[in-house]
Coordinates of N, CA and C in Angstrom, one line a residue:
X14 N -6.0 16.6 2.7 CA -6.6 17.9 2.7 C -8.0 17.9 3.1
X15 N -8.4 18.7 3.9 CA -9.8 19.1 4.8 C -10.3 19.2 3.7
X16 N -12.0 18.7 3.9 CA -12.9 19.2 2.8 C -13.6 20.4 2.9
X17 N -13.2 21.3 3.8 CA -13.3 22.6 4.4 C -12.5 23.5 3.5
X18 N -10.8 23.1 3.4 CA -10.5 23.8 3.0 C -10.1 23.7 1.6
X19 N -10.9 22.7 1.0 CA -11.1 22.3 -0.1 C -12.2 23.5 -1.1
X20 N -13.0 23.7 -0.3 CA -14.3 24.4 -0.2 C -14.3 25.4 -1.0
X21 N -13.0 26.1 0.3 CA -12.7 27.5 0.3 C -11.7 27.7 -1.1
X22 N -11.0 26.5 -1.5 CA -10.3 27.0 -2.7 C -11.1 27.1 -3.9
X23 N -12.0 26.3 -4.0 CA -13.2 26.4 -5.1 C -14.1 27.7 -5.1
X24 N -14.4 27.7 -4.1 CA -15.2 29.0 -3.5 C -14.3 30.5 -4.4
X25 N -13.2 30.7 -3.9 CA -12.1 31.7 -4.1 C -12.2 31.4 -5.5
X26 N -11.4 30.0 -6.5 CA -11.6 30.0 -7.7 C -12.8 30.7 -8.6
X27 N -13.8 30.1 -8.1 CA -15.0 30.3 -8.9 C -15.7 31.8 -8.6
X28 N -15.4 32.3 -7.4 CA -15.7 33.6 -7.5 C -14.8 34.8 -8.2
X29 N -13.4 34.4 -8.5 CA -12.3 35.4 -8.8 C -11.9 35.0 -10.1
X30 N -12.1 34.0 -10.3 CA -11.3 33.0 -11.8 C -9.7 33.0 -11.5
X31 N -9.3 33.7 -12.4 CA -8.1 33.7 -12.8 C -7.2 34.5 -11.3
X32 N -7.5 35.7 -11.2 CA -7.4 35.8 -9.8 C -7.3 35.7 -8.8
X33 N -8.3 34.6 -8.8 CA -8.2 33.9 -7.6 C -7.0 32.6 -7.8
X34 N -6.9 32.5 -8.9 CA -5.6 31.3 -8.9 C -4.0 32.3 -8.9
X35 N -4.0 33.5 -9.1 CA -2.9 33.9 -8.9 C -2.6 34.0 -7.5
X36 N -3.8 34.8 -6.8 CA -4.2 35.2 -5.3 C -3.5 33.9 -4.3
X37 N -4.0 32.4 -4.4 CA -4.0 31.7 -3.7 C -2.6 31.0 -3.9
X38 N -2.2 31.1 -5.0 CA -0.6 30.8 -5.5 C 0.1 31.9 -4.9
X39 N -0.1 32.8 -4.4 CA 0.9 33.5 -4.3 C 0.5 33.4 -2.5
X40 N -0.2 33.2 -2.0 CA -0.7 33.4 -0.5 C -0.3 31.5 -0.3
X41 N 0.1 30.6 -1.4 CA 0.5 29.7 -1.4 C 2.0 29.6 -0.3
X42 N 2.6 30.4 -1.4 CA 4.1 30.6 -1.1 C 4.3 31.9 0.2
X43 N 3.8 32.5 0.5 CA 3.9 33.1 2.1 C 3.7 32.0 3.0
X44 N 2.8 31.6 2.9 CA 2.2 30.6 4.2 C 1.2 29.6 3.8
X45 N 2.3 28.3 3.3 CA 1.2 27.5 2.8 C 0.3 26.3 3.4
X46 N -0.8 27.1 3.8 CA -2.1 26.2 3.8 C -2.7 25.4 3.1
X47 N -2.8 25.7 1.9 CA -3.1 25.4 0.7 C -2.1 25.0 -0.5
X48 N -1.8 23.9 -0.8 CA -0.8 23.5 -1.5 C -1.1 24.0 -3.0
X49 N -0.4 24.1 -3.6 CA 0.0 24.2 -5.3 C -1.1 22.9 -5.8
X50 N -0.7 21.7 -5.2 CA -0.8 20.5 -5.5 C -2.1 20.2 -5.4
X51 N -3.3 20.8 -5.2 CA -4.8 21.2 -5.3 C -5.0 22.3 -5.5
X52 N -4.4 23.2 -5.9 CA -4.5 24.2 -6.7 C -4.5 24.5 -8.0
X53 N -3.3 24.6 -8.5 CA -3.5 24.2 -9.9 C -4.1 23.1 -10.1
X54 N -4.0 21.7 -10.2 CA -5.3 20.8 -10.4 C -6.7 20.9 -10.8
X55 N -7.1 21.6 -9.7 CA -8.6 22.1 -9.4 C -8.3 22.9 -11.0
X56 N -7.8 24.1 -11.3 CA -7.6 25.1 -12.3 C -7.7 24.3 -13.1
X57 N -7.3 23.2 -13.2 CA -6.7 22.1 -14.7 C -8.4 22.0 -14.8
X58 N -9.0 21.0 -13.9 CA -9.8 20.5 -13.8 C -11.3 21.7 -14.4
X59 N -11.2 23.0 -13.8 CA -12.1 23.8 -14.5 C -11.9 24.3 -15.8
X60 N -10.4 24.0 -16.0 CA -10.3 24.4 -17.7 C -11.2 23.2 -18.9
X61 N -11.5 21.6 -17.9 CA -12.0 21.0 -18.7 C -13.1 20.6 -18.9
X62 N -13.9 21.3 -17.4 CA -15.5 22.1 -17.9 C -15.7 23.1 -19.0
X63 N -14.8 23.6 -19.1 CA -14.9 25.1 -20.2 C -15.2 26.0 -19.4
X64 N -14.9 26.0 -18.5 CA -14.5 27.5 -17.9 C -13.5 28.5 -17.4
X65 N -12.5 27.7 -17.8 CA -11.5 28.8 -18.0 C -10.5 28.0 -19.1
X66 N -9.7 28.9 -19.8 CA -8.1 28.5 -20.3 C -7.4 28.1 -20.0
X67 N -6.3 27.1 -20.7 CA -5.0 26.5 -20.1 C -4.2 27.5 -19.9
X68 N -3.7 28.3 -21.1 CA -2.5 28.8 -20.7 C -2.7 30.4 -19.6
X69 N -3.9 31.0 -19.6 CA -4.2 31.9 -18.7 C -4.3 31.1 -17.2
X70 N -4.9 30.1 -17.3 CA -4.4 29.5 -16.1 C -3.5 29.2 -15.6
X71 N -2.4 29.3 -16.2 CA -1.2 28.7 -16.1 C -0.3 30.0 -15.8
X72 N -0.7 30.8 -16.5 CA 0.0 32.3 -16.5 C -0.5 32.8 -14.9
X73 N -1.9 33.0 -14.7 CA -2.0 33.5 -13.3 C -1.1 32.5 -12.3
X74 N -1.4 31.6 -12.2 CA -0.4 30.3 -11.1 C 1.2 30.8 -11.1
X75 N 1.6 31.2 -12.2 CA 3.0 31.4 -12.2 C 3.4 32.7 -11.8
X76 N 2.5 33.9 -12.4 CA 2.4 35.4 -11.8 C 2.3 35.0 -10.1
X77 N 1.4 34.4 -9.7 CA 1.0 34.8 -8.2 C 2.1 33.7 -7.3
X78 N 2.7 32.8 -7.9 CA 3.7 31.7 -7.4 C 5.2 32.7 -7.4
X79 N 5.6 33.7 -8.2 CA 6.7 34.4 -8.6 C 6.7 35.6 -7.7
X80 N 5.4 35.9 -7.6 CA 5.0 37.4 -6.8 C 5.1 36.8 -5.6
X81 N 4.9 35.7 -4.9 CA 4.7 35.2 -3.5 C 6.1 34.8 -3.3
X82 N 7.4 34.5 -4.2 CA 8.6 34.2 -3.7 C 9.4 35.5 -3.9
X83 N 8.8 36.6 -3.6 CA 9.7 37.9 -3.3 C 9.6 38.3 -2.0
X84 N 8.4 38.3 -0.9 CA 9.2 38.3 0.2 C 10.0 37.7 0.5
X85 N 9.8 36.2 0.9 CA 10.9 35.6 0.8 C 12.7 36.0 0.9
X86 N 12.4 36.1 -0.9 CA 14.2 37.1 -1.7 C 13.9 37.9 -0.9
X87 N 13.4 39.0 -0.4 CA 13.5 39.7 0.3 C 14.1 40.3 1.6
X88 N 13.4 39.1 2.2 CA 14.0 39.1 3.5 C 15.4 38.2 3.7
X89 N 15.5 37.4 3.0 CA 16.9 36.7 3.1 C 17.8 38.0 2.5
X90 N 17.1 39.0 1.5 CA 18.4 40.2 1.6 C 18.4 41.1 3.2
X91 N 17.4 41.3 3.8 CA 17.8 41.8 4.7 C 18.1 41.3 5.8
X92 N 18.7 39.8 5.7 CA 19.4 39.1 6.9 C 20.7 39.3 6.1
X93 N 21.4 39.3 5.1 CA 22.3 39.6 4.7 C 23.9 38.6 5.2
X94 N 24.5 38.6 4.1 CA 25.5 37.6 4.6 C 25.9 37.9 5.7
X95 N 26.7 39.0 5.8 CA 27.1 39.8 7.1 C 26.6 39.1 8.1
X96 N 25.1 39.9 8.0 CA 24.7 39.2 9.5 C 24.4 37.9 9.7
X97 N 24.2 37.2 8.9 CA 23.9 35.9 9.2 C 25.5 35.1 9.4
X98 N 26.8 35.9 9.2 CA 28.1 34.8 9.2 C 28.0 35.5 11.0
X99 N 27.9 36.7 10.8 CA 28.1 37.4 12.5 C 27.1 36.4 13.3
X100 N 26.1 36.4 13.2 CA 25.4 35.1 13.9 C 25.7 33.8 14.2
X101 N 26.2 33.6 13.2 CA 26.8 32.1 13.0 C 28.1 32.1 14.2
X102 N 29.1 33.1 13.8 CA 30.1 33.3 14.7 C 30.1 33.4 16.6
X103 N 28.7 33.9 16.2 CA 28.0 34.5 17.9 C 27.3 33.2 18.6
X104 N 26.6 32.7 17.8 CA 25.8 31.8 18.3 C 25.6 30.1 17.7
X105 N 26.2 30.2 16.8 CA 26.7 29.2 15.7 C 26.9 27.9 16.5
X106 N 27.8 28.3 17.4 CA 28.6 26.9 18.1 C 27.6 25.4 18.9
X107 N 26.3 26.1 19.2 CA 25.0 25.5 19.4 C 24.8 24.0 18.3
X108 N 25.1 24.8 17.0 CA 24.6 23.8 16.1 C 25.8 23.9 14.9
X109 N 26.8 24.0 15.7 CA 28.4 23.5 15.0 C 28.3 24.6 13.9
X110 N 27.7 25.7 13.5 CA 27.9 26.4 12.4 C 28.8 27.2 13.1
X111 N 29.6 27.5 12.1 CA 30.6 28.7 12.3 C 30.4 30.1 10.7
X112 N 31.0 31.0 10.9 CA 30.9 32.0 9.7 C 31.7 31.3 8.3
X113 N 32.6 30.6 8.6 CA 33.3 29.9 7.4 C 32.5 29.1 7.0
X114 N 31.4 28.4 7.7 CA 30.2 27.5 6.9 C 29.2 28.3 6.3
X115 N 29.0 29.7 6.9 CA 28.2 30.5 5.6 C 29.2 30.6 4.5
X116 N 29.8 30.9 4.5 CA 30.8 31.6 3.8 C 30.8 30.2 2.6
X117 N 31.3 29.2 2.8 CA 31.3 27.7 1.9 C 29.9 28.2 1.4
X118 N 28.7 28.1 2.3 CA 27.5 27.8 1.6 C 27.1 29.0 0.6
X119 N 27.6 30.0 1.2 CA 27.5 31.1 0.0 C 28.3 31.0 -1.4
X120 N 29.4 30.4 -1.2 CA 30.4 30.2 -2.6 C 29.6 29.2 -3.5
X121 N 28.9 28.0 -2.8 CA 28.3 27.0 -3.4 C 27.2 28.3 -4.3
X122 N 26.8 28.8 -3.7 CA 25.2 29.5 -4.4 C 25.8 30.1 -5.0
X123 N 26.8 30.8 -4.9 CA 27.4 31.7 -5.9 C 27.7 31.2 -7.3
X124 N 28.2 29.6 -7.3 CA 28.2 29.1 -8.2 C 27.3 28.3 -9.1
X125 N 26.5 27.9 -8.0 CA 25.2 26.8 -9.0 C 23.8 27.7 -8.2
X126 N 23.7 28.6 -7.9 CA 22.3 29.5 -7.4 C 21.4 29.6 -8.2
X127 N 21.7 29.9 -9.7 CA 20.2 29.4 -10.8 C 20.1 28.5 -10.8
X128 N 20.9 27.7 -11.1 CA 20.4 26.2 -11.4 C 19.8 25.5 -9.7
X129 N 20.1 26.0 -8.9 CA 19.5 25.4 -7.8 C 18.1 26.1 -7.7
X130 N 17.9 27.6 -7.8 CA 16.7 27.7 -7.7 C 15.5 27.4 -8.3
X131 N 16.0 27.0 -10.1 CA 15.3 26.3 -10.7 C 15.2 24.9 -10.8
X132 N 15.8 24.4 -10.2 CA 15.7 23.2 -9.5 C 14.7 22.6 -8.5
X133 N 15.1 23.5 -7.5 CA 14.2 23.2 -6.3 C 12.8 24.1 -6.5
X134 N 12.3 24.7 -7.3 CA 10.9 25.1 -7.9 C 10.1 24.0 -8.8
X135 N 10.7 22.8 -8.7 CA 10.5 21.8 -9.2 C 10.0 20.5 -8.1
X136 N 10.5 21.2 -6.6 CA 10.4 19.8 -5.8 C 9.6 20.1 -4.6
X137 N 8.5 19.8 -4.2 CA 7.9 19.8 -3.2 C 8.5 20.0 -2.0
X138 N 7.7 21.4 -1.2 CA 8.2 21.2 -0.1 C 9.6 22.3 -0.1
X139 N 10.2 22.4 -0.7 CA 11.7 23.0 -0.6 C 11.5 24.2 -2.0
X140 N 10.2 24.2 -2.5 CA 10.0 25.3 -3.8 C 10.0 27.1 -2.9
X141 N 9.7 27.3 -1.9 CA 9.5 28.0 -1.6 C 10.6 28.8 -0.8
X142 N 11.8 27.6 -0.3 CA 12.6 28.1 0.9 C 13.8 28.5 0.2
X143 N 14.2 28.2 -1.3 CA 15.3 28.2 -1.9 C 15.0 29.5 -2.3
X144 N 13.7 30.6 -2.2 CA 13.8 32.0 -2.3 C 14.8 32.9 -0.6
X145 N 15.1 32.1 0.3 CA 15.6 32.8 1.5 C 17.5 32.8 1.0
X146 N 17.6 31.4 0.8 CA 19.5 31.4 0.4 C 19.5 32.2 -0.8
X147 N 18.6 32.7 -1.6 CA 18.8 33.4 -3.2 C 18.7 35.0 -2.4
X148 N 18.2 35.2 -1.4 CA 18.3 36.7 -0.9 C 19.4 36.8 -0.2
X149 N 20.0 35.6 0.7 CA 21.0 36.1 1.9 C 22.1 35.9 0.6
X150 N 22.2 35.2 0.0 CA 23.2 35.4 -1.2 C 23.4 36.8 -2.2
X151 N 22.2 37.6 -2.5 CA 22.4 38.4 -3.4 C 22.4 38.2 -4.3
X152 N 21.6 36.9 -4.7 CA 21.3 36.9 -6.4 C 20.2 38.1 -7.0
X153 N 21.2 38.3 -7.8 CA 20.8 39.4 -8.7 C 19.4 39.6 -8.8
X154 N 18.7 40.1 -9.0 CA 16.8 39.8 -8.8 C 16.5 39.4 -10.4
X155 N 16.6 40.2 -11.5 CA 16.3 39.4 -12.4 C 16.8 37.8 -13.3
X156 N 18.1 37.5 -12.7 CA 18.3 36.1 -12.6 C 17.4 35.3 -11.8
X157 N 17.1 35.8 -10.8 CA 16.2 34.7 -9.6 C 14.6 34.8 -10.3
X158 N 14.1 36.2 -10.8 CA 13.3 35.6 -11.6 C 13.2 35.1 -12.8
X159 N 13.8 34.9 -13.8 CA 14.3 34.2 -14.6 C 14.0 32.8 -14.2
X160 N 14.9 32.2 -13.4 CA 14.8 30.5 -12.7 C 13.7 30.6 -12.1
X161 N 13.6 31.4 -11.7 CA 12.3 31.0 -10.5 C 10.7 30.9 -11.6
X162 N 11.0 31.8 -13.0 CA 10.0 31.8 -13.8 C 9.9 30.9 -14.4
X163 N 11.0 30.3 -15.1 CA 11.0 29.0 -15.7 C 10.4 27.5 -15.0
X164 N 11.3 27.4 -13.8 CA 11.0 26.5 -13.0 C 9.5 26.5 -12.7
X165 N 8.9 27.7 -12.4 CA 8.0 27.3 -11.8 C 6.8 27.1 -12.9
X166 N 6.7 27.9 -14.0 CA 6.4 27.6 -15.5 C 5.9 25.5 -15.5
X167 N 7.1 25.1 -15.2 CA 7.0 23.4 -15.3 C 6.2 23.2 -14.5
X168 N 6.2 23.3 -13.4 CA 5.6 23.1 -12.3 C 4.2 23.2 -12.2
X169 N 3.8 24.2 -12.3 CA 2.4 24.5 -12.7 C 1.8 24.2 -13.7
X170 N 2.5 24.5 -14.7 CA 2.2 23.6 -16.0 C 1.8 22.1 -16.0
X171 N 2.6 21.6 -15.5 CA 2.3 19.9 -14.8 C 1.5 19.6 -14.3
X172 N 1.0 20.6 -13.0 CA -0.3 20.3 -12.4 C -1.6 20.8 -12.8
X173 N -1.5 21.6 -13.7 CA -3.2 22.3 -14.0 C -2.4 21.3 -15.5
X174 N -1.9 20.6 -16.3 CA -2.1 19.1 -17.3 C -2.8 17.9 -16.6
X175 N -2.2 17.8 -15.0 CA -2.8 16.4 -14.7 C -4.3 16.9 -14.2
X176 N -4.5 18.1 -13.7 CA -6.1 18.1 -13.3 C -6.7 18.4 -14.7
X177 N -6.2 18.5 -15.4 CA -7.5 18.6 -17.1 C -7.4 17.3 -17.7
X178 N -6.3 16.4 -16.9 CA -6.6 15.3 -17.2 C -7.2 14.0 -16.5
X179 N -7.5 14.2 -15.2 CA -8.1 13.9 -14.3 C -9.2 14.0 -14.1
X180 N -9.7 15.3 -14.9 CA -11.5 15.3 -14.3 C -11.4 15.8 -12.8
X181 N -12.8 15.3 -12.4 CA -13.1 15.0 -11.1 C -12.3 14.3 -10.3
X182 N -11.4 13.7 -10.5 CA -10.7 13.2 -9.7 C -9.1 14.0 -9.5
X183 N -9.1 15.1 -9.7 CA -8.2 16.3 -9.8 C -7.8 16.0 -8.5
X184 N -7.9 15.8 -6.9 CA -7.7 16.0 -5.8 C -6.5 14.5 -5.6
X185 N -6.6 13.6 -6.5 CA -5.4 12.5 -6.2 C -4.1 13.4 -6.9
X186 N -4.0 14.1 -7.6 CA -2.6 14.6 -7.6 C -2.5 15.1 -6.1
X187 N -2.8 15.6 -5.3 CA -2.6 16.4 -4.2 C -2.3 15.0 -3.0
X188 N -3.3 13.6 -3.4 CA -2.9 13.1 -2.6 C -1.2 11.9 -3.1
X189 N -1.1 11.8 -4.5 CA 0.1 11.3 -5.1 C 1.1 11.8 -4.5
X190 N 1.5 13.5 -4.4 CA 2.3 14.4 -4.0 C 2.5 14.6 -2.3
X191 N 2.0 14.8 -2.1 CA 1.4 14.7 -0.8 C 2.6 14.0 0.4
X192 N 2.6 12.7 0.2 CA 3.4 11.8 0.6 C 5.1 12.2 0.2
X193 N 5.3 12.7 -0.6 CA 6.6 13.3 -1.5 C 7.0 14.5 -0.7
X194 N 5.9 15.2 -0.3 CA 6.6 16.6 0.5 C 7.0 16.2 1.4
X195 N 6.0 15.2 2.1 CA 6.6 14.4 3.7 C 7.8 14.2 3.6
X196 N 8.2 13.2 2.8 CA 9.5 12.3 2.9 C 10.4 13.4 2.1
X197 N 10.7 14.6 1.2 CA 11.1 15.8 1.1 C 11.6 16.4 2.6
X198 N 10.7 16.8 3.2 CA 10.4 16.9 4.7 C 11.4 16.5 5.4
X199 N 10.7 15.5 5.8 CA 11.4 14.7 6.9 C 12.9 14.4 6.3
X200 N 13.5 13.9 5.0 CA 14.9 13.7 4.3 C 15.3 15.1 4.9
X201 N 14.9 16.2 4.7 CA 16.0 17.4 5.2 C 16.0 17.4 6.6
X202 N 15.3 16.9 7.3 CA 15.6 17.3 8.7 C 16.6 15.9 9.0
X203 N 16.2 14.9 8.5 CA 17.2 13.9 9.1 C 18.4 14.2 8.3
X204 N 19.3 14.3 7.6 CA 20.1 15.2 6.8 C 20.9 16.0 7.8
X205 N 19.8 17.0 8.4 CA 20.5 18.1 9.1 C 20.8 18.2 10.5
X206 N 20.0 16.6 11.2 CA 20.1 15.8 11.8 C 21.7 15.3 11.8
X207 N 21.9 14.4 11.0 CA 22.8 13.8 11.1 C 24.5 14.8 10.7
X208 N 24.1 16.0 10.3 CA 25.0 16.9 9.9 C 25.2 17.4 11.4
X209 N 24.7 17.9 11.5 CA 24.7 18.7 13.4 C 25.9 17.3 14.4
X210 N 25.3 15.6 13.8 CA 26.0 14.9 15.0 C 27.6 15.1 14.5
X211 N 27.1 14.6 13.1 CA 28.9 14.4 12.9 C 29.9 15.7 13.3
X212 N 29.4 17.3 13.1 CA 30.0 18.2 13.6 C 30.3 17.9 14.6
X213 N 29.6 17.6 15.8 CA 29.8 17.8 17.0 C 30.6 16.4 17.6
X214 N 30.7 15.1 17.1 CA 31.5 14.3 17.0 C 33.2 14.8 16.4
X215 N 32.9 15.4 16.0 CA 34.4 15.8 14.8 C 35.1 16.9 16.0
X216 N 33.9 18.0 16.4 CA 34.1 19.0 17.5 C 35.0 18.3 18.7
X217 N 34.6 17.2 19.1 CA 35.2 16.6 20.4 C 36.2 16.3 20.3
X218 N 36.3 15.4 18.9 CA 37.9 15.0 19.2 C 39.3 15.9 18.7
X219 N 38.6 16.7 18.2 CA 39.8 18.2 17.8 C 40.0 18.3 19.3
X220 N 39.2 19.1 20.1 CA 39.1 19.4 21.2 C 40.1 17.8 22.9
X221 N 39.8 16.8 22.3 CA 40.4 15.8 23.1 C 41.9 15.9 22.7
X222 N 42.6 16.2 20.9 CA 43.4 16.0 20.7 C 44.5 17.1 21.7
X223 N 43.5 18.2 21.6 CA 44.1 19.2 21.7 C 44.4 19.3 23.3

């Protein structure tokens, strides 16, 4: 993390307080520049100057973390199963999807969709995107906030604990984590990597049998 934009979170913190930790938590999850993972920290870390509260700190991080995963729900409602299986069906064949692989992945979410999205508000990196399958699915909105409130409750909770327990040295959570989103990261793309070959392997020989 740039000491630029290190700056600018302190800056925002210290001029807004609490506000500004909802503000950047929720401008977190639209487009994140600025990780959680020096965010709340820093928050931890000024609660153990005495200048702000744990659990008000903790409360703004979760408000503005919860308010920032509704576009998101949002917009995965207005891609909508429909159109995302009609997609699949239209253009799908590119990357082996077909509308019967929405259709699976939507039955999965239908089944375990809280417990996944309280799940994955738990794991770097992937906390933000399990708000788009909770929209194209149609989970109920106050279930998704429910999990998404709880989950993220831990989460923040965790990191404004290790920055009040850190001190000054609040910015190694961000670098601990850090490495974790990567390999988060990179695990799903090789994953979906290797998902795309075996389709298209499996694709050929249907096709040779036939």
């Amino acid at each position: 993390m740039s000491d630029w934009l290190a700056q600018q979170v302190i800056t925002i913190m210290s001029s807004m307080g609490y506000l500004g930790i909802g503000l950047l938590m929720f401008l977190e999850n639209l487009f994140p520049p600025i990780p959680s993972e020096l965010i709340m920290p820093l928050a931890g870390f000024t609660v153990a100057q005495g200048k702000m509260e744990f659990l008000p700190a903790v409360a703004a991080g979760v408000i503005g973390t919860v308010l920032g995963a509704y576009p998101w729900y949002f917009l995965g409602k207005l891609v909508s199963e429909p159109r995302l299986r009609a997609w699949a069906d239209r253009y799908g064949k590119w990357l082996t999807v077909s509308g019967r692989d929405i259709d699976r992945a939507n039955n999965w979410f239908t089944r375990h969709g809280g417990m996944a999205v309280f799940l994955c508000r738990l794991v770097p990196a992937v906390r933000t995107l399990i708000s788009l399958p909770a929209g194209i699915n149609a989970m109920p909105l106050l279930p998704f906030t429910l999990y998404s409130t709880v989950g993220t409750t831990l989460w923040v909770g965790l990191l404004t604990f290790l920055g009040y327990k850190l001190g000054e040295n609040y910015e190694l959570v961000d670098e601990w984590l850090g490495p974790v989103s990567k390999v988060v990261v990179l695990g799903l793309m090789l994953g979906f990597g290797i998902w795309i070959f075996k389709r298209r392997q499996s694709f050929k020989r249907k096709h040779r049998k036939s």
